[in-house]
Structure formats: structure tokens, C-alpha cells
Coordinates of C-alpha atoms (C1' of nucleotides) in Angstrom, one line a residue:
Chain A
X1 CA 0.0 0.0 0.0
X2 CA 1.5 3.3 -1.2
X3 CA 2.1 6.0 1.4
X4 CA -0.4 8.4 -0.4
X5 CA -2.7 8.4 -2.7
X6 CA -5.1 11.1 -4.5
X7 CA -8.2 12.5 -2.7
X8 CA -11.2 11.0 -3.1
X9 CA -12.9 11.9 -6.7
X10 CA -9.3 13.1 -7.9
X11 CA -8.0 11.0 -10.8
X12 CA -4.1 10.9 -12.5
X13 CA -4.1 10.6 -16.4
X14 CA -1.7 8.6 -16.8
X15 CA 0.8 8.2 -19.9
X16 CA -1.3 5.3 -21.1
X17 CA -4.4 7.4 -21.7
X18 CA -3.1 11.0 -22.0
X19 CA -2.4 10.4 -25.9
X20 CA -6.1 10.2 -26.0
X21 CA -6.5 13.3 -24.1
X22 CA -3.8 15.1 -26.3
X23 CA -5.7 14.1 -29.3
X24 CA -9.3 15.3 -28.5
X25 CA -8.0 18.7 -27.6
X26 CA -5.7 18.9 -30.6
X27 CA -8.6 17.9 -32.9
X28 CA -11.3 20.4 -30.6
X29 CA -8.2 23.2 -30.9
X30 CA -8.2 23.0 -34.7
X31 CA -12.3 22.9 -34.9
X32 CA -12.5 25.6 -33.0
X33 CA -10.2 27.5 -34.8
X34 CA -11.6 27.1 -38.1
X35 CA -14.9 28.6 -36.6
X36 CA -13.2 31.1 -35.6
X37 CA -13.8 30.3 -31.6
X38 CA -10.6 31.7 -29.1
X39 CA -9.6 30.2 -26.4
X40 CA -10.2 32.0 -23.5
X41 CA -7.6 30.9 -20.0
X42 CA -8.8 32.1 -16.7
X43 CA -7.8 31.3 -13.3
X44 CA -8.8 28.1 -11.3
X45 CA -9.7 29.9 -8.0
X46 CA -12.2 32.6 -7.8
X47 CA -14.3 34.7 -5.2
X48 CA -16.4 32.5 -3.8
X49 CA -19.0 35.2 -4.4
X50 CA -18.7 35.3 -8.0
X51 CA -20.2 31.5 -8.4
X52 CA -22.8 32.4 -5.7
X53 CA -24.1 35.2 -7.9
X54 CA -23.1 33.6 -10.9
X55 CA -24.6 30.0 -10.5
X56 CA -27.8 31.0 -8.2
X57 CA -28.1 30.4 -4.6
X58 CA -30.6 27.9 -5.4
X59 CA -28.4 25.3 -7.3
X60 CA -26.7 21.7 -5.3
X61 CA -23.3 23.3 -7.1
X62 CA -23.7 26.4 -4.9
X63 CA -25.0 24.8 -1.7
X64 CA -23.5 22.1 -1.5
X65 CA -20.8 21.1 -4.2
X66 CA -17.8 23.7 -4.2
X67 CA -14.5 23.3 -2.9
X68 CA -14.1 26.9 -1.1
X69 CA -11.5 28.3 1.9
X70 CA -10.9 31.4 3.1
X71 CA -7.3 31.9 2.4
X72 CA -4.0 34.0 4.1
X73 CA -6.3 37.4 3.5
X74 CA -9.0 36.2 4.8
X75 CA -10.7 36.3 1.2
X76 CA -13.4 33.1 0.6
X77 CA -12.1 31.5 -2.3
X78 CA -13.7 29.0 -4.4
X79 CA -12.2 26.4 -6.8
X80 CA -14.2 26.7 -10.1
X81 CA -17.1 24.2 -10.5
X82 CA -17.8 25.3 -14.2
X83 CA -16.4 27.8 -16.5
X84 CA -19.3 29.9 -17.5
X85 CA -18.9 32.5 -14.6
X86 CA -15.3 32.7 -14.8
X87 CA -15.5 33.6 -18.3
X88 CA -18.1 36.2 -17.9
X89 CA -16.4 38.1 -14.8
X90 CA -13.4 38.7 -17.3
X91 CA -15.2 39.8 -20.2
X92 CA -16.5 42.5 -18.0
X93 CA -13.1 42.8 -16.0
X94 CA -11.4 43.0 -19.3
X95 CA -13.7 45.3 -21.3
X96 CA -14.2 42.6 -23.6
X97 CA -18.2 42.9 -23.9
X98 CA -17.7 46.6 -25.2
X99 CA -15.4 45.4 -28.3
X100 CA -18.4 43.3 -30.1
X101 CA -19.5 39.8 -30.4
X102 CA -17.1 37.5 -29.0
X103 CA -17.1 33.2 -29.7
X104 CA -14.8 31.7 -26.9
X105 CA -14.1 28.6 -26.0
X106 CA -11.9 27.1 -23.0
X107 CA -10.8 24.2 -21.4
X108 CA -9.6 22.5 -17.9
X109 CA -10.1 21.3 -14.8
X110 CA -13.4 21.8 -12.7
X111 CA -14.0 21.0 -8.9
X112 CA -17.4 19.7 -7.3
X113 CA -17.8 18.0 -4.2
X114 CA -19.8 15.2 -5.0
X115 CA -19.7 11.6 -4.7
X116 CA -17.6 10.1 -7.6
X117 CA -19.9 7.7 -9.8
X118 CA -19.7 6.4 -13.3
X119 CA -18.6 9.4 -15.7
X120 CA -18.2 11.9 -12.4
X121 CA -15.8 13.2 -10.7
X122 CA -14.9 15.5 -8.1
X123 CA -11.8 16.9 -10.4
X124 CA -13.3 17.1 -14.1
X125 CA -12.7 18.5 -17.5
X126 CA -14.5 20.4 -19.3
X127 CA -14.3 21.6 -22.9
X128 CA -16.6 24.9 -23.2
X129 CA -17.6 27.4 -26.0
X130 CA -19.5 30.6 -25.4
X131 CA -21.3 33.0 -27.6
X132 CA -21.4 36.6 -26.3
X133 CA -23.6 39.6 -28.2
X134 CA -25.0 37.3 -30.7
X135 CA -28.9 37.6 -30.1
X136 CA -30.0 36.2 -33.4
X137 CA -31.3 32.7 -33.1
X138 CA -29.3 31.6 -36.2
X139 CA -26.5 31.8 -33.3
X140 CA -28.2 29.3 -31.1
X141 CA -28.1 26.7 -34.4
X142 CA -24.5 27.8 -35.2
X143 CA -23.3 27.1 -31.6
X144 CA -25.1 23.6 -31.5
X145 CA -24.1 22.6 -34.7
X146 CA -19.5 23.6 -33.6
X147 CA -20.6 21.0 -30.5
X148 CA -22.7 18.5 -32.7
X149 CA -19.8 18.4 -35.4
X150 CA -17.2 18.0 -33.2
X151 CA -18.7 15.2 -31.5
X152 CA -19.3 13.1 -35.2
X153 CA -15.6 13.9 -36.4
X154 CA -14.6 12.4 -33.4
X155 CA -16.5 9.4 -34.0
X156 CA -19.5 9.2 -31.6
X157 CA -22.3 6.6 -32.6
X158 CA -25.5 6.7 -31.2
X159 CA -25.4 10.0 -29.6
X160 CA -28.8 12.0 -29.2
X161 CA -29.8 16.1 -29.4
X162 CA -32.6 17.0 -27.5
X163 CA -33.8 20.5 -27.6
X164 CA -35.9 22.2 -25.9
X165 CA -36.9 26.1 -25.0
X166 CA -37.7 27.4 -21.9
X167 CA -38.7 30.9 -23.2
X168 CA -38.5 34.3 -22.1
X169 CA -38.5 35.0 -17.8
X170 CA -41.9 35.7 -18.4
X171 CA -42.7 33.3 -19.7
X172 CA -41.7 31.2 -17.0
X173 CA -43.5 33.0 -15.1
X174 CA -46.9 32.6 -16.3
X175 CA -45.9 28.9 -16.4
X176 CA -44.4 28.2 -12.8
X177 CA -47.5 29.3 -11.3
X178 CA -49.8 27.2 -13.2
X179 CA -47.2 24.1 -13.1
X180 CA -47.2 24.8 -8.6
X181 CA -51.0 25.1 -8.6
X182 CA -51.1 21.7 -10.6
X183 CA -48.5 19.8 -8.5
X184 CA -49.7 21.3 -5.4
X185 CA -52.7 19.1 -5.7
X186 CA -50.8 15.9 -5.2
X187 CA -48.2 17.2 -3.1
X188 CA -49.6 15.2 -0.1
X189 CA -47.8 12.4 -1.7
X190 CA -44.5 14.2 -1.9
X191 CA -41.2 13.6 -0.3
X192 CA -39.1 16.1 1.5
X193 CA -37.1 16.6 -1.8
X194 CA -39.7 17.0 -3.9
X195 CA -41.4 19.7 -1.5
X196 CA -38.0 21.6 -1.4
X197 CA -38.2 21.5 -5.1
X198 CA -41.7 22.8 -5.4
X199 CA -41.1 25.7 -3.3
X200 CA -38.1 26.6 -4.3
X201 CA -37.2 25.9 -8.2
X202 CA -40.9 24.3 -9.6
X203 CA -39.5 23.7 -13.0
X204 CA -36.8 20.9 -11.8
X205 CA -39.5 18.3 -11.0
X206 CA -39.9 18.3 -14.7
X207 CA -37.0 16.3 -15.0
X208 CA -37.3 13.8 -12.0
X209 CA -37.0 10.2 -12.9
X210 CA -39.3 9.4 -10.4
X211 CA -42.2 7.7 -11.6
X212 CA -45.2 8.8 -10.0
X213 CA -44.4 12.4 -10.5
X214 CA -43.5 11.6 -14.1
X215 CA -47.4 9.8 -14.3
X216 CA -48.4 13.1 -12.4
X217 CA -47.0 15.3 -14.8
X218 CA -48.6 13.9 -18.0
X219 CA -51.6 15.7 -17.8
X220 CA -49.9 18.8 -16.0
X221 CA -49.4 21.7 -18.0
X222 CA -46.4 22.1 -20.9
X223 CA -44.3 25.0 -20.6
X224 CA -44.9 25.1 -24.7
X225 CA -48.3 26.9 -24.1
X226 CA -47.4 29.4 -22.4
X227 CA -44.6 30.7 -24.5
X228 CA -45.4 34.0 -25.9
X229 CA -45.4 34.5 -30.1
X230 CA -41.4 35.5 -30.3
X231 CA -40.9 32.9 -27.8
X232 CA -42.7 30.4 -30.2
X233 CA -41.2 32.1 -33.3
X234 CA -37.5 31.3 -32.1
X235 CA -38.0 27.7 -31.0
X236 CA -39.2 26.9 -34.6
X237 CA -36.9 28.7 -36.5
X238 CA -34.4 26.9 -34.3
X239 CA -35.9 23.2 -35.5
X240 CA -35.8 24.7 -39.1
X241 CA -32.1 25.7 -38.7
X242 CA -31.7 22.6 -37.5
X243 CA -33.4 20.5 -39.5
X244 CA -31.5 22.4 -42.7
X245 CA -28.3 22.0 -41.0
X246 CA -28.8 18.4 -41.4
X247 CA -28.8 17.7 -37.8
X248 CA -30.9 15.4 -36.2
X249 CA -33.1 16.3 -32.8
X250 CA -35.3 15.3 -30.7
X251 CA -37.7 17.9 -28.6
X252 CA -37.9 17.1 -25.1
X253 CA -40.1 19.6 -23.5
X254 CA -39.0 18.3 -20.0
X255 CA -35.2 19.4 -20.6
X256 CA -34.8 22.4 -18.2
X257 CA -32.3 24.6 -16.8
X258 CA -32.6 25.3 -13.2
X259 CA -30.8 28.8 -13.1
X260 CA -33.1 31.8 -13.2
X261 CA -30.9 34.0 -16.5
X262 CA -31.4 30.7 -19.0
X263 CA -34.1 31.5 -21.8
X264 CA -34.8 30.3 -24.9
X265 CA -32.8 27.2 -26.0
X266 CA -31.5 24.6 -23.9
X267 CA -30.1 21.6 -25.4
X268 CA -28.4 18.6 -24.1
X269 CA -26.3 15.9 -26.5
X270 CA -26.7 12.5 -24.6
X271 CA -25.1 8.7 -24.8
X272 CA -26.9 5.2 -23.5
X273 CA -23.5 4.4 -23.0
X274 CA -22.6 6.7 -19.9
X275 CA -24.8 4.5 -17.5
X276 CA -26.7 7.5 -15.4
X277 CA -24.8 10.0 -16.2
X278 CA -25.8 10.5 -20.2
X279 CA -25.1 14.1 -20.8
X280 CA -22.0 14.7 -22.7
X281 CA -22.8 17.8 -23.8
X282 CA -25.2 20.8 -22.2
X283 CA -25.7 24.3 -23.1
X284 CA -28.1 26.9 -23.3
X285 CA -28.6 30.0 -23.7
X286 CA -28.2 32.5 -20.7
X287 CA -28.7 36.3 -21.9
X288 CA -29.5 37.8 -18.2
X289 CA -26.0 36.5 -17.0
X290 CA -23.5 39.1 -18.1
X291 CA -26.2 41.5 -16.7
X292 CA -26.1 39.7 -13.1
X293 CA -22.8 39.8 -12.8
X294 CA -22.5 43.8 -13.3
X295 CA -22.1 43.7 -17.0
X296 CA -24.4 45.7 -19.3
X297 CA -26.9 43.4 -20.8
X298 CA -25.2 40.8 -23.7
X299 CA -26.6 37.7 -25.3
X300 CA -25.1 34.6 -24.5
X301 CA -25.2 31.4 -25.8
X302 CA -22.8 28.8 -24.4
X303 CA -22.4 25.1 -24.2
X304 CA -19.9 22.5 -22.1
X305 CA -18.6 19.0 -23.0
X306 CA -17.7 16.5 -19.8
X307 CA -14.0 15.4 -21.0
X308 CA -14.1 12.7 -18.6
X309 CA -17.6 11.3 -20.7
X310 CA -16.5 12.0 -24.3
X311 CA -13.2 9.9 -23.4
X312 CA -15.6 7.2 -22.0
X313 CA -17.3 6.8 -25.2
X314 CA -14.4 7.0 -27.4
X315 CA -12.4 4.2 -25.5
X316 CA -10.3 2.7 -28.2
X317 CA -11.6 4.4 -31.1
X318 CA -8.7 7.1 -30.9
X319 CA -5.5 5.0 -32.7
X320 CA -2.2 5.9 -31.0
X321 CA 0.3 7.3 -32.9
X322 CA 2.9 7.6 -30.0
X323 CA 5.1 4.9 -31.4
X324 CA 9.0 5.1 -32.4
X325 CA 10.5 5.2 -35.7
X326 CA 13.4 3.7 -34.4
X327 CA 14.2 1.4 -31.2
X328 CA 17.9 2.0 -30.7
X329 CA 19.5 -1.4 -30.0
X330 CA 23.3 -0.5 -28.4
X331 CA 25.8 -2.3 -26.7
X332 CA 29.4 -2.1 -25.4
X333 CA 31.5 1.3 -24.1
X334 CA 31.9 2.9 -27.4
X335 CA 28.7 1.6 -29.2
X336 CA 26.6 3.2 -25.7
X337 CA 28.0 6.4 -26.3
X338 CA 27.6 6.5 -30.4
X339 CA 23.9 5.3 -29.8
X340 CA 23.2 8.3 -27.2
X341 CA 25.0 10.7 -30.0
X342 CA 23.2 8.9 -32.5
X343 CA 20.1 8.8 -30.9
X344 CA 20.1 12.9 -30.5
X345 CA 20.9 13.2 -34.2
X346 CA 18.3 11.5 -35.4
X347 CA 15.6 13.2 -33.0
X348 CA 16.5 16.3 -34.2
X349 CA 15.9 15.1 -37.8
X350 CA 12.2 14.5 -36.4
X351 CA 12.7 11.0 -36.5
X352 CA 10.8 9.3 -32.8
X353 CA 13.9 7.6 -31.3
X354 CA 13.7 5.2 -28.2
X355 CA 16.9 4.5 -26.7
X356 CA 17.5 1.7 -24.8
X357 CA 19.8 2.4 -22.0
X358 CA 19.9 -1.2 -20.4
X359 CA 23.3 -1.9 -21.3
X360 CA 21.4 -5.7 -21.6
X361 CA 21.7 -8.6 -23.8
X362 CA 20.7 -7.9 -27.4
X363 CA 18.0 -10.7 -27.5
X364 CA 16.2 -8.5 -24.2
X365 CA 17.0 -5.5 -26.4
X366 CA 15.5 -6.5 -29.7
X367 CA 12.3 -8.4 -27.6
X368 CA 11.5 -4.6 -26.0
X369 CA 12.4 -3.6 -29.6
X370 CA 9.8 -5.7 -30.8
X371 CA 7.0 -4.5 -28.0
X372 CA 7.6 -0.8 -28.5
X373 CA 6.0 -1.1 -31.8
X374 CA 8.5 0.6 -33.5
X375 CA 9.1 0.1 -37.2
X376 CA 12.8 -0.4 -37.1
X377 CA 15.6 -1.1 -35.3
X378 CA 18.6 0.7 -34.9
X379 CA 21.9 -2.0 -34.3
X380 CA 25.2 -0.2 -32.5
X381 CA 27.9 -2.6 -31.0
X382 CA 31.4 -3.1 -30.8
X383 CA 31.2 -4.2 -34.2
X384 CA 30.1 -1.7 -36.0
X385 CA 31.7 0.9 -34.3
X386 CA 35.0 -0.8 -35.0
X387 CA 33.3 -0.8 -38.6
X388 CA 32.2 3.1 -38.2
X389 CA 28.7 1.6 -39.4
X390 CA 25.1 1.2 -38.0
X391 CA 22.9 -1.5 -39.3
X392 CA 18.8 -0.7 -39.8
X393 CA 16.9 -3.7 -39.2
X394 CA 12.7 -3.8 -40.3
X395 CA 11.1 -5.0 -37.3
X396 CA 7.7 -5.0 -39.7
X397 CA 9.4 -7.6 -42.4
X398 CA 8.5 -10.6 -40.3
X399 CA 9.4 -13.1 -42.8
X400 CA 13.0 -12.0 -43.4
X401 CA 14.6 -10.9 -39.4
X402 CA 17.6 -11.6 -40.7
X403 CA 17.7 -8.8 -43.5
X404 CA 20.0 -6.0 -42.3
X405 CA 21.1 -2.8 -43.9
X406 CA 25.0 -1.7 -42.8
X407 CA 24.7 2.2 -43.6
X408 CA 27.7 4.6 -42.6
X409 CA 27.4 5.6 -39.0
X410 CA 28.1 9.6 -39.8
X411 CA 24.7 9.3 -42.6
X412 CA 21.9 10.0 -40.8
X413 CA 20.3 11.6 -44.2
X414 CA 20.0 8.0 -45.3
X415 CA 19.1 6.5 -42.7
X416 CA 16.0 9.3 -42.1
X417 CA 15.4 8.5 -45.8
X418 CA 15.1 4.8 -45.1
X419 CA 12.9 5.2 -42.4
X420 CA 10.5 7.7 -43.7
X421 CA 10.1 6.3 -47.2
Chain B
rG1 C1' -25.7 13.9 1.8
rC2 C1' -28.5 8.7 1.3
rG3 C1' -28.7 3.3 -0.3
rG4 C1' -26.3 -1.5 -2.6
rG5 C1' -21.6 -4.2 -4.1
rC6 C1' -16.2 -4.5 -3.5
rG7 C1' -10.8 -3.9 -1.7
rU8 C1' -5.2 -10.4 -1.7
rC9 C1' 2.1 -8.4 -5.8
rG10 C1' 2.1 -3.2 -11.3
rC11 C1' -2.6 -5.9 -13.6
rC12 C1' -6.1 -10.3 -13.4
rA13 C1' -7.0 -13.8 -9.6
rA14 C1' -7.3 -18.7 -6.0
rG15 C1' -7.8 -18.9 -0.9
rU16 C1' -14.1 -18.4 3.7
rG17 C1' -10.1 -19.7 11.1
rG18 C1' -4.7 -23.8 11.5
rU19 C1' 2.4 -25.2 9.6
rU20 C1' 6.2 -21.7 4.2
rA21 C1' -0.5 -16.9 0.9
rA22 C1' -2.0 -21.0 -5.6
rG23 C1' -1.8 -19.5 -10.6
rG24 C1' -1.8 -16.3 -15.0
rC25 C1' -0.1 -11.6 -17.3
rA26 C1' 3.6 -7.9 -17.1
rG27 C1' 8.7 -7.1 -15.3
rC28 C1' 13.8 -8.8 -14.4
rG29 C1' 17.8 -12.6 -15.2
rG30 C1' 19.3 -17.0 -17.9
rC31 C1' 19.1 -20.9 -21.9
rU32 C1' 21.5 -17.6 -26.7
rU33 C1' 29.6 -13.2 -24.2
rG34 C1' 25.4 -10.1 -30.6
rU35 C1' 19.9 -10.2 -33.3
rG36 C1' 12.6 -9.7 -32.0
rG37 C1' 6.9 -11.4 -31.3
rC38 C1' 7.5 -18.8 -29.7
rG39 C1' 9.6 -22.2 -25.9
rC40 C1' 11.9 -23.7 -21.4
rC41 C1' 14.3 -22.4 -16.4
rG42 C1' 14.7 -19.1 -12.4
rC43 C1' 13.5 -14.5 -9.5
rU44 C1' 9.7 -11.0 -7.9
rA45 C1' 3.6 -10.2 -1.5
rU46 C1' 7.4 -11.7 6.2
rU47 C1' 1.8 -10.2 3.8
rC48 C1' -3.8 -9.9 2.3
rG49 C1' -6.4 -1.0 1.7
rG50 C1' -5.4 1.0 7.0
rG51 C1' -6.3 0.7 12.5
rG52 C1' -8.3 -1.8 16.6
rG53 C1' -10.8 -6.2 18.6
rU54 C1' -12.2 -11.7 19.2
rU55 C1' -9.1 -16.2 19.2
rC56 C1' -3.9 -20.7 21.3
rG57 C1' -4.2 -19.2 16.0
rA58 C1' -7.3 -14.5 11.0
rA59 C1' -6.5 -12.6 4.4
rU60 C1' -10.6 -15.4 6.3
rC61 C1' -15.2 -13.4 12.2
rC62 C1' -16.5 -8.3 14.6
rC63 C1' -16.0 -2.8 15.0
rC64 C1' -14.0 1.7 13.0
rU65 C1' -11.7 4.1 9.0
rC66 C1' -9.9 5.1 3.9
rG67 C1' -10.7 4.1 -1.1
rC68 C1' -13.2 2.1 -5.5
rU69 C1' -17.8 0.9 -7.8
rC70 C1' -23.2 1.1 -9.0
rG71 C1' -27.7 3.8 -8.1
rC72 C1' -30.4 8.3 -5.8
rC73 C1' -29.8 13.6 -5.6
rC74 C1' -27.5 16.8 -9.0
rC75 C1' -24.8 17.7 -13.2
rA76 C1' -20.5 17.8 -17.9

RNA sequence: GCGGGCGUCGCCAAGUGGUUAAGGCAGCGGCUUGUGGCGCCGCUAUUCGGGGGUUCGAAUCCCCUCGCUCGCCCCA
């Protein structure tokens, strides 16, 4: 048993799986770029007051999920549960609202204090884009279409979009007291949660799994009916952008947002294959937010990917490239110090070199040779330096091992010709 | 925060109260003082997540604790 190991719900990515990580955020980088999305870096710890204002009072995240302290200056400081808030505060900070639209996207670690399950985690990553003074609805599609894309290219089957609107505040309004008055009627039955919900954010129920609320709510009243005509307007020019996007969506009228500044669109891109935890993708959009947090009023639009998820349901789809060119086989005083010499050349002729260093028999040498999945090996010993040659060995060629190439040890152009060809 | 399952070597895993804790994979060494995916031989847990207790005796029973996992809540 090791001396110390990570805090609950904290996870190491470890060399055997960071390739994969390396490669979604290479291929996110480059989509992002070409929709001309910036990334956006802000700090992990914030004012605990910021996610408080940010979030809503009313959310698990703020009541009971974030990792806050008071630090040296007595400041409460919380680590970041999502990126939205952080990313607002430094628009504003930064004067960024004031210089026109702005598409963003970031990336990193989140904190929550929950209890780790399938596809959660009290460290996560997220991979975020937000939309900021774009108010046209064509936006909305735009945004949804950079996260359903990205998904695809990266080779997701059998993921889902389910869209839904929730309207203007309004809206909501009209609706929350008609949905209370009809659940209030068979609130006898309810549980301690599902009072505290009533009372205190209505619209959650909608999405409960529990089954006698779900029979409840099937004659209840649909949030649909009570959107105004631009309300209406929007959501259906949404399914028509959608729809001639070539992107395939479902409506799911029970899909809410709990936070009081969403409106309009909320979406949600979801996987059987996550066991509860289905989202991989949720987003919205959020235009009282920038206000809330002391900004001037600004439409946002905005959507987050759980790393963590999207590597679940790409496991083994992503080939690894992280193999050598070359496995440097080397024995004997002289032949070590060539192959380290060598070794250096050839890396900084972009060729991927592993050097063995066990100073070990050359059987053991050419058997790691042969696991490291390299294409060739690279043969130094007493011989050949005596010779002033190296020989190049295909460690593909199965059929002929014995097939060696003796190329002058000062040549590294052949050699990288060899090898590349 | 609540409920279920689990925790023996880097990984998989046998063992369910009695002398030295199987086996497989991986690793290392050798057969082969210099040529790979096979084979054979050898080495690798004073110790069973941690602590305490019961017992003549515990990996095996009890308590506490840590962690993992599945579900609820909630969310990415």
C-alpha cells in the first residue's frame, strides 16, 4: 500500500491514456479554430462570491458542491465548478463585452464535491464554447451545430440532441404558477425533496426520474403553451435551422435549466453508453447573465462537454500514434556512447527515437524492440563501431529478421530516408 | 448527503479460522559473451487497503476508517 494516494474523486491521467486526451484537444483546438472560436484561459480559484451570484443560490453546485477556503487574507475563495462564470467576470473585467461579439471557447479542470460515480468526478474536464452579443437565433443553431460536429468527427455513434426552450422569464413565469398550482394538488404524496423543489425551483421536477411524478405530470401543464409568439417564433426557427443543418433532434419539452438568467434554448447531447450520467454535452442560452454579474446586458449562448464522458465513449476508437521510428539497440563502451550521440541526431531530424539504456543482452534489447512497436531497429555494438557503421533492421518484415542494412554511421540523411520512405 | 456491491504483488486472480499466501499476465535474469513477437528455467507479497478487537491461531469473524464501484440527488 503506497504512502499516499489522490483524494477522493481526484484521478491521475496517466501516460497510457493521456495520448487520447492530447488528441481530442488537438482535434477540438483545430475545430474551434476554423470557426473562428478563441480560447479563453482564466484562473482556477475565484471569489467565492462570484459563483454564488453567478450559479444562483438555489443550485446543489452552490449549496453544497464547491470546494471553497478562506485563504492568508481572509478572502473566501472557491475552486471553479464550471467555467461559464469565470468567463463572464473577465469579459467584464477585461472590457471585452464593449469590443463586439465574441465566440470563446476554454478548457480545464473543474471542482465539485460530489460523490464520484460512473462518468463523475470530483476533479473534471471540461471543454466549453460561449457565444457573447449574438442575439440572433441563427446563433443558437450555429453554436449547436460547432458541438454537434465535433462530437461526429470524433467518432461518436449513437449519440442523441434533445432540444428544448424554456422561453423568455416571463414566460416562465406565467408557467411556474400554473405548473405549482397543478402539483400542489398531489403534493400530499411528496417527499421532502420533492417539497423543497416545489417551493423553491418548480420547474426541476420536470425532469425527475421518479415515476409517480412523471405519471403526475402527464396531464400537467407544458411549458410550450405558455410561450409567448417570439418565444414560439425562435424555437421553430431553431428546429428549421436545424433541421436544414442536417442535424438530427429530438424535442424534449421536460429538458430544463434550473438557473433563473437561462431563456430560450436549452439543449443537451446524450449517450446510452454513460450508465446514469448520459449528458456529454449541455448548453443553453443564458442572456440575463453578463447582466447579473454587473455587465451591461449581452446575449449569451454557451455550451460544455464533460471530458471525462467523451473519453468514455471513445475508448479505443482514438488509434495511438505515440510509437517510435526507431528502437535504438546498443551495446558495449563505445557503441553506448555512439547510440546516445546517434540517438540525439536523429531526433533532431524529427525521426521518434527510443533509446535503450539497459546496457542488456541484445535478445532482451531486440524483444522490448519488438513490443515498442517501432518500425525499425537501430543495431550499435562493438562491431560496428569498429566498422564506423550502423545497421537498420525492419522490425515490420516478419518473414526475413535476418535482412540488415549496414549504412555509414556519420549518414543520418539515409538513414531518415530509409525510415521515412 | 442517502442506499447496494467491493478492496489479496504493477494488472487479473485462488484462498471463507490452522504449519512456508496458488496460478496467470507484465517485469527482471538465464538458456542464446550479438539479433525480436514462440519455448523452457529461475527471481519477484514476512503479507492480504489502514487501524483496533475476538481467538492458542485471522486474508478469512466483529468494529471503526480510507478508497473504489453502482444507483439516488445533481450535473458535464
Amino acid at each position: 500500500m503506497a504512502d499516499f494516494q489522490t483524494l477522493r474523486g481526484m484521478v491521475d491521467i496517466l501516460p497510457s491514456e493521456t495520448w487520447q486526451w492530447q488528441s481530442v484537444e488537438t482535434f477540438a483546438r483545430h475545430h474551434f479554430e476554423r470557426a473562428g472560436i478563441n480560447e479563453i484561459r482564466t484562473p482556477l480559484l475565484e471569489t467565492t462570491e462570484l459563483f454564488n451570484r453567478g450559479i444562483g443560490g438555489s443550485t446543489d453546485v452552490v449549496n453544497k458542491e464547491m470546494y471553497s477556503f478562506v485563504d492568508r487574507g481572509d478572502r473566501s475563495c472557491t475552486l471553479r465548478p464550471e467555467g461559464t462564470a469565470s468567463v463572464v467576470r473577465s469579459l467584464i473585467q477585461n472590457g471585452l463585452i464593449s469590443q463586439g461579439p465574441q465566440r470563446l471557447w476554454y478548457q480545464g479542470p473543474m471542482f465539485r464535491y460530489e460523490r464520484p460515480q460512473a462518468g463523475r468526478q470530483r476533479q473534471f474536464h471540461q471543454l466549453g464554447v460561449e457565444f457573447f452579443g449574438l442575439s440572433s437565433i441563427k446563433s443558437d443553431a450555429e453554436l449547436i451545430s460547432i458541438a454537434w460536429d465535433l462530437l461526429k468527427q470524433l467518432g461518436l455513434k449513437g449519440i442523441t440532441l434533445q432540444v428544448n426552450t424554456l422561453g423568455t422569464l416571463e414566460d416562465r413565469q406565467k408557467y411556474r404558477s400554473q405548473l405549482v398550482s397543478w402539483l400542489e394538488k398531489y403534493s400530499k404524496n411528496f417527499d421532502e425533496h420533492t417539497m423543497n423543489q416545489l417551493k423553491n425551483n418548480p420547474l426541476r421536477i420536470l425532469d425527475s426520474k421518479d415515476k409517480n411524478i412523471k405519471k403526475i405530470l402527464e396531464g400537467g401543464p407544458m411549458l410550450i403553451d405558455y410561450l409567448c409568439e417570439s418565444s414560439k417564433r425562435r424555437f421553430i426557427n431553431l428546429q428549421e435551422f436545424l433541421s436544414e443543418l442536417d442535424i438530427p433532434f429530438t424535442i424534449n419539452p421536460k429538458l430544463v435549466r434550473g438557473l433563473d438568467y437561462y431563456c430560450h434554448t436549452a439543449f443537451e447531447i446524450t449517450s446510452g453508453e454513460l450508465g446514469s450520467q448520459s449528458t456529454v454535452c449541455g448548453g443553453g442560452r443564458y442572456d440575463g447573465l453578463v447582466q447579473q454579474l454587473g455587465g451591461s446586458a449581452t446575449s449569451s449562448i454557451g455550451w460544455a462537454i464533460g471530458m471525462e464522458r467523451l473519453l468514455i465513449l471513445l475508448a479505443n476508437k482514438i488509434p495511438n500514434q505515440n510509437t517510435p521510428d526507431i528502437y535504438l539497440v546498443n551495446k558495449g563502451e563505445k557503441a553506448e556512447l555512439e547510440a546516445l550521440c546517434l540517438a540525439r541526431s536523429l531526433r533532431l531530424a524529427n525521426l521518434k527515437v527510443e533509446l535503450d539504456n539497459s546496457g542488456s543482452a541484445f535478445s532482451k534489447q531486440f524483444k522490448r524492440a519488438s513490443r515498442s512497436h517501432a518500425s525499425w531497429a537501430l543495431v550499435i555494438g562493438e562491431e560496428e563501431v569498429n566498422k564506423g557503421e550502423v545497421v537498420l533492421k525492419s522490425l515490420i518484415d516478419k518473414e526475413n529478421f535476418g535482412s540488415n542494412i549496414s549504412i555509414n554511421i556519420s549518414n543520418i540523411k539515409e538513414i531518415v530516408d530509409i525510415v521515412t520512405s
